[in-house]
Amino acid sequence: MLTPLVEMDGDEMTRILWKMIKDELLLPFVDLKTEYYDLGLPEREKTKDKVTFDSAYATQKYGVAVKCATITPNKQRVEEYNLTEMWKSPNGTIRAILDGTVFRAPIIIDSIKPVVKNWKKPITIARHAYGDVYKASEMRIEGEGKAELVFTDKNGNETREVIYDFECPGVLQGQYNKDSSIESFAHSCFKYAIDTKQDLWFSTKDTISKKYDQTFKLLFQDIFEKNYKAKFDELGIEYFYTLIDDAVARVIRSEGGYIWACKNYDGDVMSDMVSTAFGSLAMMTSVLVSPDGKYEYEAAHGTVTRHYYKYLKGEETSTNPMATIYAWSGALRKRGELDGLGDLVDFANKLEEACIKTLDDGIMTKDLVGLVSEGFKATAVNSADFIKAIRERLEASLA
Ligand code: NAP
Ligand code: MG
């Protein structure tokens, strides 16, 4: 390796898996170079969360990071870890600094069939995680009166638009978004489509929302034509805009194999639908892509607290390490591509192949065994044995 990966360690069960993955699947095979940041809650407390900020700045500097799941503290965690403050979500902090979009895609295997039977390839959801209803101001209206949108510019000039003349009680909501955020979202989506050589779909409700959603549509179209169309043509991939309801119908009828970019609310809802239909949260990969092309790979699931408490009691756990292994393989592949290291790209591919082969051979963690379709056999093993089985297959393919 030439450039270090930014390594962000985490909490609980995923921290245990993190070490197992490094010891069994990475260090014996790769001359691994990382810049290590411990985002485990004790270290965040010790550094007053500086370590999280530093890890995000390091990602800006080096370009590729791999992150373990971390605890987002709540009241109970403040007591459990004796925290001086309820530290913010590390993912939120990192996303704000990198200004990125999160892309989530399932890992698909033959023996677990998606609920939607014609889905054959992964559907990647890109959610615009800024603004709209998540940053809205709301009012409960108790009786008659006129509701208006008022914008006051820097010179004090007002622009007004009547929302509704209330004759009875009701509700009112004001939402916003920013061109700069929508543009960042668009750049991240087009870059990731080129990177993964997949079509990009984007959907809003611009026929009804003629200024708000229309702005999303026009900014995407403009950025596509000015910056990315030539590259899309060269790769033979497509940018496709459609209405959200039409998109939903097309997604269900499709084979998969594309990226679906969604506004904030649509992405919240659709990502849960798509991941549930594909099978398991433990098989969802996640990557944060910034508009200037920085990458942070992680698993979509959390720190699997319930399993960790069992582990602490000395009980055997069968926690699925797939998404965390894919975070590593994704980051190593990207590093290899950026630095022109064919061997590293090849290793990342072989590591993923060894994982799939292990599952195809019917060796699985407990969470997956119950999902296996009729006609396939599967045995549940613990996490350590599952990782050992992957290692055997990896060694065979590297030999
Ligand atoms: P979680 O860690 O994703 O686990 C929820 C449940 O899903 C588990 O109890 C387990 O079900 C199942 N599960 C998730 N991942 C699994 C895996 N790899 N293998 C097997 N089963 C898996 O969510 P949570 O319990 O709500 O959150 C725990 C902590 O994670 C919280 O402190 C939260 O702040 C944090 N979190 C972090 C991130 C992140 O860093 N990106 C994301 C989400 C949550 P069973 O118990 O039924 O086996
Ligand atoms: Mg949600």
mmCIF file of C-alpha atoms in Angstrom, residues 112-120 252 273-280 371 373:
data_model
loop_
_atom_site.group_PDB
_atom_site.id
_atom_site.type_symbol
_atom_site.label_atom_id
_atom_site.label_comp_id
_atom_site.label_asym_id
_atom_site.label_seq_id
_atom_site.Cartn_x
_atom_site.Cartn_y
_atom_site.Cartn_z
ATOM 1 C CA ILE A 112 -31.458 -16.088 0.037
ATOM 2 C CA LYS A 113 -34.064 -14.883 -2.421
ATOM 3 C CA PRO A 114 -35.385 -11.332 -2.239
ATOM 4 C CA VAL A 115 -39.076 -11.014 -1.405
ATOM 5 C CA VAL A 116 -39.510 -9.371 -4.820
ATOM 6 C CA LYS A 117 -38.763 -12.382 -6.987
ATOM 7 C CA ASN A 118 -37.575 -10.564 -10.113
ATOM 8 C CA TRP A 119 -34.839 -8.646 -8.222
ATOM 9 C CA LYS A 120 -31.563 -10.243 -9.303
ATOM 10 C CA ILE A 252 -40.697 -3.330 -8.170
ATOM 11 C CA MET A 273 -38.391 -1.141 2.114
ATOM 12 C CA VAL A 274 -35.562 -2.164 -0.205
ATOM 13 C CA SER A 275 -33.298 -3.538 2.558
ATOM 14 C CA THR A 276 -36.112 -5.530 4.156
ATOM 15 C CA ALA A 277 -37.123 -7.003 0.812
ATOM 16 C CA PHE A 278 -33.535 -8.068 0.146
ATOM 17 C CA GLY A 279 -33.252 -9.930 3.446
ATOM 18 C CA SER A 280 -31.094 -8.679 6.294
ATOM 19 C CA LEU A 371 -33.733 -16.778 5.635
ATOM 20 C CA SER A 373 -34.818 -20.553 0.552
#
